[in-house]
């Protein structure tokens, strides 16, 4: 999660919302990313999506079983859908997202029994650091 926080800082340095993500398999980083929506003119360039794309390229597989995704902010519905499609085993996130969170806060997509894959979800890991980055970012923008 510390690496995800460092990546969130890289996003912030670009003027992006500071969210970072790291995908780990067998104690090895296989993908990582941070928000680049503005830079890439891409509404799907969330940290999780970038990390998943990076890991899929690195492993040569669009399915990523046995992986853990560490992300500083609770995934949204788009990212949760990609996480399910990629068959990621576990998601560990920092700050809850009470507006668009799709792991626990608004929706429960990652462990929804109606879907063909479910993830273990752990929230609140380094939550204060994660939410602090976001609060400071938005405070400075106002």
Short mmCIF file of N, CA and C in Angstrom, two decimals:
data_model
loop_
_atom_site.label_atom_id
_atom_site.label_comp_id
_atom_site.label_asym_id
_atom_site.label_seq_id
_atom_site.Cartn_x
_atom_site.Cartn_y
_atom_site.Cartn_z
N UNK A 1 0.83 -1.20 0.00
CA UNK A 1 0.00 0.00 0.00
C UNK A 1 0.87 1.26 0.00
N UNK A 2 2.04 1.16 0.60
CA UNK A 2 2.94 2.32 0.58
C UNK A 2 3.35 2.68 -0.85
N UNK A 3 3.57 1.68 -1.68
CA UNK A 3 3.91 1.96 -3.09
C UNK A 3 2.73 2.61 -3.80
N UNK A 4 1.52 2.17 -3.50
CA UNK A 4 0.33 2.77 -4.10
C UNK A 4 0.22 4.24 -3.68
N UNK A 5 0.54 4.54 -2.44
CA UNK A 5 0.53 5.93 -1.98
C UNK A 5 1.57 6.77 -2.72
N UNK A 6 2.75 6.19 -2.94
CA UNK A 6 3.78 6.91 -3.69
C UNK A 6 3.31 7.18 -5.12
N UNK A 7 2.63 6.22 -5.73
CA UNK A 7 2.10 6.41 -7.08
C UNK A 7 1.01 7.48 -7.10
N UNK A 8 0.21 7.52 -6.05
CA UNK A 8 -0.81 8.57 -5.93
C UNK A 8 -0.14 9.94 -5.94
N UNK A 9 1.00 10.04 -5.30
CA UNK A 9 1.77 11.28 -5.31
C UNK A 9 2.22 11.66 -6.71
N UNK A 10 2.56 10.66 -7.53
CA UNK A 10 2.95 10.94 -8.92
C UNK A 10 1.76 11.49 -9.70
N UNK A 11 0.58 10.94 -9.45
CA UNK A 11 -0.63 11.46 -10.10
C UNK A 11 -0.85 12.91 -9.70
N UNK A 12 -0.71 13.18 -8.43
CA UNK A 12 -0.91 14.55 -7.92
C UNK A 12 0.07 15.51 -8.59
N UNK A 13 1.31 15.09 -8.77
CA UNK A 13 2.31 15.96 -9.40
C UNK A 13 1.93 16.32 -10.83
N UNK A 14 1.10 15.49 -11.46
CA UNK A 14 0.61 15.77 -12.81
C UNK A 14 -0.68 16.59 -12.81
N UNK A 15 -1.20 16.88 -11.61
CA UNK A 15 -2.47 17.58 -11.52
C UNK A 15 -3.67 16.66 -11.57
N UNK A 16 -3.41 15.36 -11.46
CA UNK A 16 -4.48 14.35 -11.46
C UNK A 16 -4.93 14.09 -10.03
N UNK A 17 -6.15 13.57 -9.89
CA UNK A 17 -6.62 13.16 -8.57
C UNK A 17 -5.66 12.09 -8.05
N UNK A 18 -5.12 12.25 -6.84
CA UNK A 18 -4.07 11.35 -6.35
C UNK A 18 -4.57 9.98 -5.91
N UNK A 19 -4.62 9.06 -6.87
CA UNK A 19 -4.96 7.67 -6.60
C UNK A 19 -3.90 6.82 -7.26
N UNK A 20 -3.39 5.83 -6.50
CA UNK A 20 -2.38 4.91 -7.01
C UNK A 20 -2.80 3.48 -6.77
N UNK A 21 -2.29 2.57 -7.61
CA UNK A 21 -2.64 1.16 -7.50
C UNK A 21 -1.45 0.28 -7.85
N UNK A 22 -1.35 -0.85 -7.16
CA UNK A 22 -0.28 -1.82 -7.38
C UNK A 22 -0.89 -3.21 -7.38
N UNK A 23 -0.54 -4.02 -8.38
CA UNK A 23 -0.98 -5.41 -8.44
C UNK A 23 0.20 -6.32 -8.12
N UNK A 24 -0.02 -7.22 -7.17
CA UNK A 24 1.05 -8.10 -6.68
C UNK A 24 0.65 -9.55 -6.88
N UNK A 25 1.61 -10.35 -7.31
CA UNK A 25 1.43 -11.80 -7.45
C UNK A 25 2.67 -12.48 -6.90
N UNK A 26 2.47 -13.40 -5.98
CA UNK A 26 3.60 -14.12 -5.36
C UNK A 26 4.66 -13.15 -4.82
N UNK A 27 4.22 -12.13 -4.11
CA UNK A 27 5.12 -11.14 -3.50
C UNK A 27 5.94 -10.36 -4.51
N UNK A 28 5.46 -10.27 -5.73
CA UNK A 28 6.17 -9.56 -6.80
C UNK A 28 5.19 -8.60 -7.48
N UNK A 29 5.61 -7.36 -7.68
CA UNK A 29 4.77 -6.39 -8.39
C UNK A 29 4.71 -6.79 -9.86
N UNK A 30 3.48 -7.00 -10.36
CA UNK A 30 3.30 -7.33 -11.77
C UNK A 30 2.67 -6.19 -12.56
N UNK A 31 2.13 -5.20 -11.85
CA UNK A 31 1.55 -4.04 -12.52
C UNK A 31 1.33 -2.91 -11.53
N UNK A 32 1.39 -1.70 -12.03
CA UNK A 32 1.12 -0.56 -11.18
C UNK A 32 0.65 0.60 -12.05
N UNK A 33 0.00 1.55 -11.40
CA UNK A 33 -0.48 2.70 -12.15
C UNK A 33 -1.03 3.77 -11.23
N UNK A 34 -1.37 4.89 -11.83
CA UNK A 34 -1.98 5.99 -11.11
C UNK A 34 -2.90 6.71 -12.09
N UNK A 35 -3.76 7.57 -11.56
CA UNK A 35 -4.72 8.28 -12.40
C UNK A 35 -4.01 9.10 -13.47
N UNK A 36 -4.46 8.94 -14.71
CA UNK A 36 -3.94 9.74 -15.83
C UNK A 36 -5.07 10.17 -16.76
N UNK A 37 -6.24 10.37 -16.22
CA UNK A 37 -7.41 10.73 -17.03
C UNK A 37 -7.19 12.00 -17.82
N UNK A 38 -6.70 13.03 -17.16
CA UNK A 38 -6.52 14.33 -17.79
C UNK A 38 -5.38 14.26 -18.80
N UNK A 39 -4.26 13.72 -18.39
CA UNK A 39 -3.09 13.64 -19.28
C UNK A 39 -3.39 12.84 -20.54
N UNK A 40 -4.09 11.71 -20.37
CA UNK A 40 -4.34 10.82 -21.50
C UNK A 40 -5.65 11.08 -22.23
N UNK A 41 -6.43 12.05 -21.73
CA UNK A 41 -7.75 12.32 -22.32
C UNK A 41 -8.55 11.02 -22.40
N UNK A 42 -8.57 10.28 -21.28
CA UNK A 42 -9.16 8.95 -21.25
C UNK A 42 -9.94 8.76 -19.96
N UNK A 43 -11.26 8.70 -20.03
CA UNK A 43 -12.06 8.54 -18.82
C UNK A 43 -11.86 7.20 -18.13
N UNK A 44 -11.24 6.24 -18.82
CA UNK A 44 -11.00 4.94 -18.20
C UNK A 44 -9.61 4.83 -17.58
N UNK A 45 -8.82 5.89 -17.60
CA UNK A 45 -7.44 5.82 -17.12
C UNK A 45 -7.35 6.00 -15.60
N UNK A 46 -8.18 5.25 -14.88
CA UNK A 46 -8.09 5.22 -13.42
C UNK A 46 -6.87 4.39 -13.02
N UNK A 47 -6.39 4.60 -11.82
CA UNK A 47 -5.21 3.90 -11.32
C UNK A 47 -5.35 2.38 -11.44
N UNK A 48 -6.52 1.87 -11.06
CA UNK A 48 -6.75 0.42 -11.10
C UNK A 48 -6.68 -0.10 -12.53
N UNK A 49 -7.30 0.61 -13.46
CA UNK A 49 -7.31 0.18 -14.85
C UNK A 49 -5.89 0.17 -15.43
N UNK A 50 -5.12 1.20 -15.09
CA UNK A 50 -3.75 1.28 -15.57
C UNK A 50 -2.91 0.14 -15.00
N UNK A 51 -3.10 -0.17 -13.73
CA UNK A 51 -2.37 -1.27 -13.10
C UNK A 51 -2.77 -2.61 -13.70
N UNK A 52 -4.05 -2.80 -13.95
CA UNK A 52 -4.53 -4.06 -14.55
C UNK A 52 -3.97 -4.22 -15.96
N UNK A 53 -4.00 -3.17 -16.76
CA UNK A 53 -3.44 -3.24 -18.12
C UNK A 53 -1.95 -3.57 -18.07
N UNK A 54 -1.24 -2.92 -17.16
CA UNK A 54 0.20 -3.16 -17.01
C UNK A 54 0.47 -4.61 -16.62
N UNK A 55 -0.30 -5.14 -15.68
CA UNK A 55 -0.11 -6.52 -15.23
C UNK A 55 -0.47 -7.52 -16.32
N UNK A 56 -1.52 -7.25 -17.07
CA UNK A 56 -1.92 -8.16 -18.15
C UNK A 56 -0.82 -8.24 -19.21
N UNK A 57 -0.23 -7.10 -19.54
CA UNK A 57 0.89 -7.10 -20.50
C UNK A 57 2.09 -7.85 -19.93
N UNK A 58 2.41 -7.60 -18.66
CA UNK A 58 3.59 -8.22 -18.04
C UNK A 58 3.45 -9.73 -17.91
N UNK A 59 2.23 -10.19 -17.62
CA UNK A 59 2.03 -11.64 -17.43
C UNK A 59 1.62 -12.35 -18.72
N UNK A 60 1.25 -11.58 -19.74
CA UNK A 60 0.80 -12.18 -20.98
C UNK A 60 -0.58 -12.82 -20.87
N UNK A 61 -1.38 -12.33 -19.93
CA UNK A 61 -2.70 -12.90 -19.71
C UNK A 61 -3.66 -11.81 -19.23
N UNK A 62 -4.85 -11.79 -19.80
CA UNK A 62 -5.84 -10.82 -19.34
C UNK A 62 -6.51 -11.25 -18.05
N UNK A 63 -6.32 -12.48 -17.66
CA UNK A 63 -6.82 -12.96 -16.38
C UNK A 63 -5.66 -12.96 -15.39
N UNK A 64 -5.95 -12.50 -14.17
CA UNK A 64 -4.90 -12.31 -13.18
C UNK A 64 -5.24 -13.01 -11.86
N UNK A 65 -5.52 -14.32 -11.90
CA UNK A 65 -5.83 -15.02 -10.66
C UNK A 65 -4.61 -15.07 -9.75
N UNK A 66 -4.86 -15.13 -8.46
CA UNK A 66 -3.75 -15.20 -7.51
C UNK A 66 -3.10 -13.85 -7.26
N UNK A 67 -3.74 -12.78 -7.69
CA UNK A 67 -3.16 -11.45 -7.49
C UNK A 67 -3.93 -10.67 -6.43
N UNK A 68 -3.23 -9.70 -5.86
CA UNK A 68 -3.84 -8.76 -4.92
C UNK A 68 -3.63 -7.36 -5.49
N UNK A 69 -4.72 -6.61 -5.54
CA UNK A 69 -4.67 -5.22 -5.98
C UNK A 69 -4.71 -4.33 -4.75
N UNK A 70 -3.69 -3.49 -4.60
CA UNK A 70 -3.63 -2.49 -3.54
C UNK A 70 -3.95 -1.15 -4.19
N UNK A 71 -4.94 -0.44 -3.68
CA UNK A 71 -5.34 0.83 -4.27
C UNK A 71 -5.69 1.80 -3.15
N UNK A 72 -5.35 3.06 -3.33
CA UNK A 72 -5.51 4.03 -2.26
C UNK A 72 -6.95 4.48 -2.05
N UNK A 73 -7.81 4.28 -3.04
CA UNK A 73 -9.22 4.69 -2.95
C UNK A 73 -10.10 3.52 -3.37
N UNK A 74 -11.20 3.34 -2.69
CA UNK A 74 -12.16 2.28 -3.02
C UNK A 74 -12.51 2.34 -4.51
N UNK A 75 -12.44 1.21 -5.21
CA UNK A 75 -12.73 1.20 -6.65
C UNK A 75 -14.16 1.63 -6.98
N UNK A 76 -14.30 2.29 -8.13
CA UNK A 76 -15.61 2.67 -8.66
C UNK A 76 -16.21 1.46 -9.39
N UNK A 77 -17.41 1.64 -9.93
CA UNK A 77 -18.09 0.54 -10.63
C UNK A 77 -17.32 0.09 -11.87
N UNK A 78 -16.76 1.03 -12.62
CA UNK A 78 -16.00 0.66 -13.81
C UNK A 78 -14.80 -0.20 -13.43
N UNK A 79 -14.06 0.24 -12.43
CA UNK A 79 -12.87 -0.50 -12.01
C UNK A 79 -13.25 -1.83 -11.39
N UNK A 80 -14.33 -1.85 -10.62
CA UNK A 80 -14.78 -3.10 -10.02
C UNK A 80 -15.13 -4.11 -11.11
N UNK A 81 -15.77 -3.65 -12.18
CA UNK A 81 -16.08 -4.54 -13.30
C UNK A 81 -14.82 -5.13 -13.92
N UNK A 82 -13.81 -4.30 -14.12
CA UNK A 82 -12.54 -4.78 -14.68
C UNK A 82 -11.85 -5.75 -13.72
N UNK A 83 -11.93 -5.48 -12.43
CA UNK A 83 -11.33 -6.36 -11.42
C UNK A 83 -11.99 -7.73 -11.48
N UNK A 84 -13.30 -7.76 -11.59
CA UNK A 84 -14.02 -9.04 -11.69
C UNK A 84 -13.64 -9.75 -12.99
N UNK A 85 -13.62 -9.02 -14.11
CA UNK A 85 -13.28 -9.63 -15.39
C UNK A 85 -11.85 -10.18 -15.39
N UNK A 86 -10.95 -9.53 -14.69
CA UNK A 86 -9.56 -9.97 -14.63
C UNK A 86 -9.35 -11.11 -13.64
N UNK A 87 -10.38 -11.42 -12.86
CA UNK A 87 -10.32 -12.51 -11.87
C UNK A 87 -9.28 -12.25 -10.78
N UNK A 88 -9.13 -10.98 -10.41
CA UNK A 88 -8.23 -10.62 -9.32
C UNK A 88 -8.77 -11.25 -8.03
N UNK A 89 -7.90 -11.83 -7.24
CA UNK A 89 -8.31 -12.59 -6.06
C UNK A 89 -8.68 -11.70 -4.88
N UNK A 90 -7.91 -10.66 -4.68
CA UNK A 90 -8.08 -9.86 -3.46
C UNK A 90 -7.87 -8.39 -3.78
N UNK A 91 -8.69 -7.53 -3.15
CA UNK A 91 -8.55 -6.08 -3.30
C UNK A 91 -8.38 -5.48 -1.91
N UNK A 92 -7.31 -4.72 -1.75
CA UNK A 92 -7.02 -4.02 -0.50
C UNK A 92 -7.03 -2.54 -0.83
N UNK A 93 -7.90 -1.79 -0.17
CA UNK A 93 -7.95 -0.35 -0.48
C UNK A 93 -7.85 0.48 0.78
N UNK A 94 -7.49 1.74 0.57
CA UNK A 94 -7.30 2.68 1.67
C UNK A 94 -8.58 3.39 2.06
N UNK A 95 -8.89 4.47 1.38
CA UNK A 95 -10.03 5.33 1.74
C UNK A 95 -11.32 4.83 1.11
N UNK A 96 -12.40 4.89 1.89
CA UNK A 96 -13.73 4.64 1.35
C UNK A 96 -14.10 5.78 0.41
N UNK A 97 -14.95 5.47 -0.58
CA UNK A 97 -15.47 6.50 -1.48
C UNK A 97 -16.99 6.52 -1.34
N UNK A 98 -17.50 7.41 -0.48
CA UNK A 98 -18.93 7.42 -0.19
C UNK A 98 -19.81 7.89 -1.35
N UNK A 99 -19.20 8.39 -2.42
CA UNK A 99 -19.99 8.83 -3.58
C UNK A 99 -20.05 7.79 -4.68
N UNK A 100 -18.94 7.09 -4.95
CA UNK A 100 -18.94 6.15 -6.08
C UNK A 100 -18.31 4.80 -5.76
N UNK A 101 -18.05 4.53 -4.50
CA UNK A 101 -17.39 3.27 -4.13
C UNK A 101 -18.21 2.04 -4.49
N UNK A 102 -17.56 1.08 -5.12
CA UNK A 102 -18.27 -0.12 -5.57
C UNK A 102 -17.78 -1.39 -4.88
N UNK A 103 -17.03 -1.23 -3.79
CA UNK A 103 -16.60 -2.39 -3.01
C UNK A 103 -17.45 -2.53 -1.76
N UNK A 104 -17.77 -1.42 -1.13
CA UNK A 104 -18.54 -1.43 0.12
C UNK A 104 -19.46 -0.21 0.29
N UNK A 105 -18.98 0.98 -0.07
CA UNK A 105 -19.65 2.22 0.30
C UNK A 105 -21.00 2.45 -0.37
N UNK A 106 -21.07 2.31 -1.69
CA UNK A 106 -22.31 2.54 -2.42
C UNK A 106 -22.84 1.24 -3.00
N UNK A 107 -21.96 0.48 -3.65
CA UNK A 107 -22.30 -0.81 -4.24
C UNK A 107 -21.38 -1.88 -3.66
N UNK A 108 -21.78 -3.11 -3.81
CA UNK A 108 -20.95 -4.26 -3.40
C UNK A 108 -20.76 -5.15 -4.62
N UNK A 109 -19.97 -4.69 -5.57
CA UNK A 109 -19.78 -5.45 -6.80
C UNK A 109 -18.70 -6.52 -6.69
N UNK A 110 -17.70 -6.28 -5.89
CA UNK A 110 -16.56 -7.19 -5.86
C UNK A 110 -16.85 -8.53 -5.21
N UNK A 111 -17.85 -8.59 -4.37
CA UNK A 111 -18.20 -9.89 -3.77
C UNK A 111 -19.68 -10.21 -3.97
N UNK A 112 -20.23 -9.69 -5.05
CA UNK A 112 -21.64 -9.89 -5.35
C UNK A 112 -21.88 -11.32 -5.84
N UNK A 113 -22.75 -12.07 -5.17
CA UNK A 113 -22.98 -13.47 -5.55
C UNK A 113 -23.63 -13.64 -6.92
N UNK A 114 -24.18 -12.58 -7.50
CA UNK A 114 -24.78 -12.68 -8.83
C UNK A 114 -23.72 -12.70 -9.93
N UNK A 115 -22.50 -12.31 -9.62
CA UNK A 115 -21.43 -12.27 -10.62
C UNK A 115 -20.67 -13.59 -10.66
N UNK A 116 -19.97 -13.82 -11.76
CA UNK A 116 -19.26 -15.08 -11.94
C UNK A 116 -17.92 -15.16 -11.20
N UNK A 117 -17.50 -14.07 -10.59
CA UNK A 117 -16.25 -14.06 -9.83
C UNK A 117 -16.44 -13.12 -8.64
N UNK A 118 -15.88 -13.50 -7.53
CA UNK A 118 -15.92 -12.66 -6.33
C UNK A 118 -14.50 -12.49 -5.79
N UNK A 119 -14.25 -11.31 -5.22
CA UNK A 119 -12.94 -10.99 -4.66
C UNK A 119 -13.05 -10.88 -3.15
N UNK A 120 -11.98 -11.23 -2.49
CA UNK A 120 -11.86 -10.88 -1.08
C UNK A 120 -11.60 -9.38 -1.05
N UNK A 121 -12.24 -8.67 -0.12
CA UNK A 121 -12.09 -7.22 -0.04
C UNK A 121 -11.66 -6.83 1.38
N UNK A 122 -10.61 -6.02 1.45
CA UNK A 122 -10.14 -5.48 2.72
C UNK A 122 -10.07 -3.97 2.55
N UNK A 123 -10.82 -3.24 3.34
CA UNK A 123 -10.82 -1.78 3.24
C UNK A 123 -10.18 -1.14 4.45
N UNK A 124 -9.82 0.11 4.32
CA UNK A 124 -9.33 0.89 5.44
C UNK A 124 -7.84 0.76 5.73
N UNK A 125 -7.07 0.16 4.83
CA UNK A 125 -5.63 0.01 5.05
C UNK A 125 -4.93 1.32 4.69
N UNK A 126 -4.27 1.91 5.65
CA UNK A 126 -3.66 3.25 5.50
C UNK A 126 -4.69 4.27 5.02
N UNK A 127 -5.89 4.13 5.54
CA UNK A 127 -7.01 4.98 5.13
C UNK A 127 -6.75 6.46 5.42
N UNK A 128 -6.16 6.75 6.54
CA UNK A 128 -5.93 8.16 6.90
C UNK A 128 -4.95 8.81 5.93
N UNK A 129 -3.89 8.11 5.58
CA UNK A 129 -2.93 8.65 4.62
C UNK A 129 -3.58 8.84 3.26
N UNK A 130 -4.36 7.84 2.83
CA UNK A 130 -5.03 7.90 1.53
C UNK A 130 -6.03 9.04 1.47
N UNK A 131 -6.89 9.14 2.47
CA UNK A 131 -7.90 10.20 2.46
C UNK A 131 -7.25 11.56 2.68
N UNK A 132 -6.17 11.61 3.42
CA UNK A 132 -5.45 12.87 3.62
C UNK A 132 -4.91 13.43 2.31
N UNK A 133 -4.37 12.56 1.47
CA UNK A 133 -3.89 12.99 0.15
C UNK A 133 -5.02 13.60 -0.66
N UNK A 134 -6.16 12.93 -0.66
CA UNK A 134 -7.31 13.40 -1.43
C UNK A 134 -7.85 14.72 -0.88
N UNK A 135 -7.98 14.80 0.44
CA UNK A 135 -8.48 16.04 1.05
C UNK A 135 -7.57 17.22 0.71
N UNK A 136 -6.27 17.03 0.86
CA UNK A 136 -5.32 18.11 0.58
C UNK A 136 -5.38 18.52 -0.90
N UNK A 137 -5.51 17.54 -1.79
CA UNK A 137 -5.57 17.82 -3.21
C UNK A 137 -6.79 18.69 -3.54
N UNK A 138 -7.96 18.28 -3.05
CA UNK A 138 -9.18 19.02 -3.36
C UNK A 138 -9.24 20.36 -2.63
N UNK A 139 -8.67 20.44 -1.45
CA UNK A 139 -8.61 21.72 -0.71
C UNK A 139 -7.78 22.72 -1.53
N UNK A 140 -6.67 22.28 -2.08
CA UNK A 140 -5.80 23.16 -2.85
C UNK A 140 -6.45 23.60 -4.16
N UNK A 141 -7.37 22.82 -4.68
CA UNK A 141 -8.02 23.13 -5.96
C UNK A 141 -9.17 24.11 -5.78
N UNK A 142 -9.64 24.28 -4.56
CA UNK A 142 -10.80 25.17 -4.33
C UNK A 142 -10.39 26.59 -4.13
#
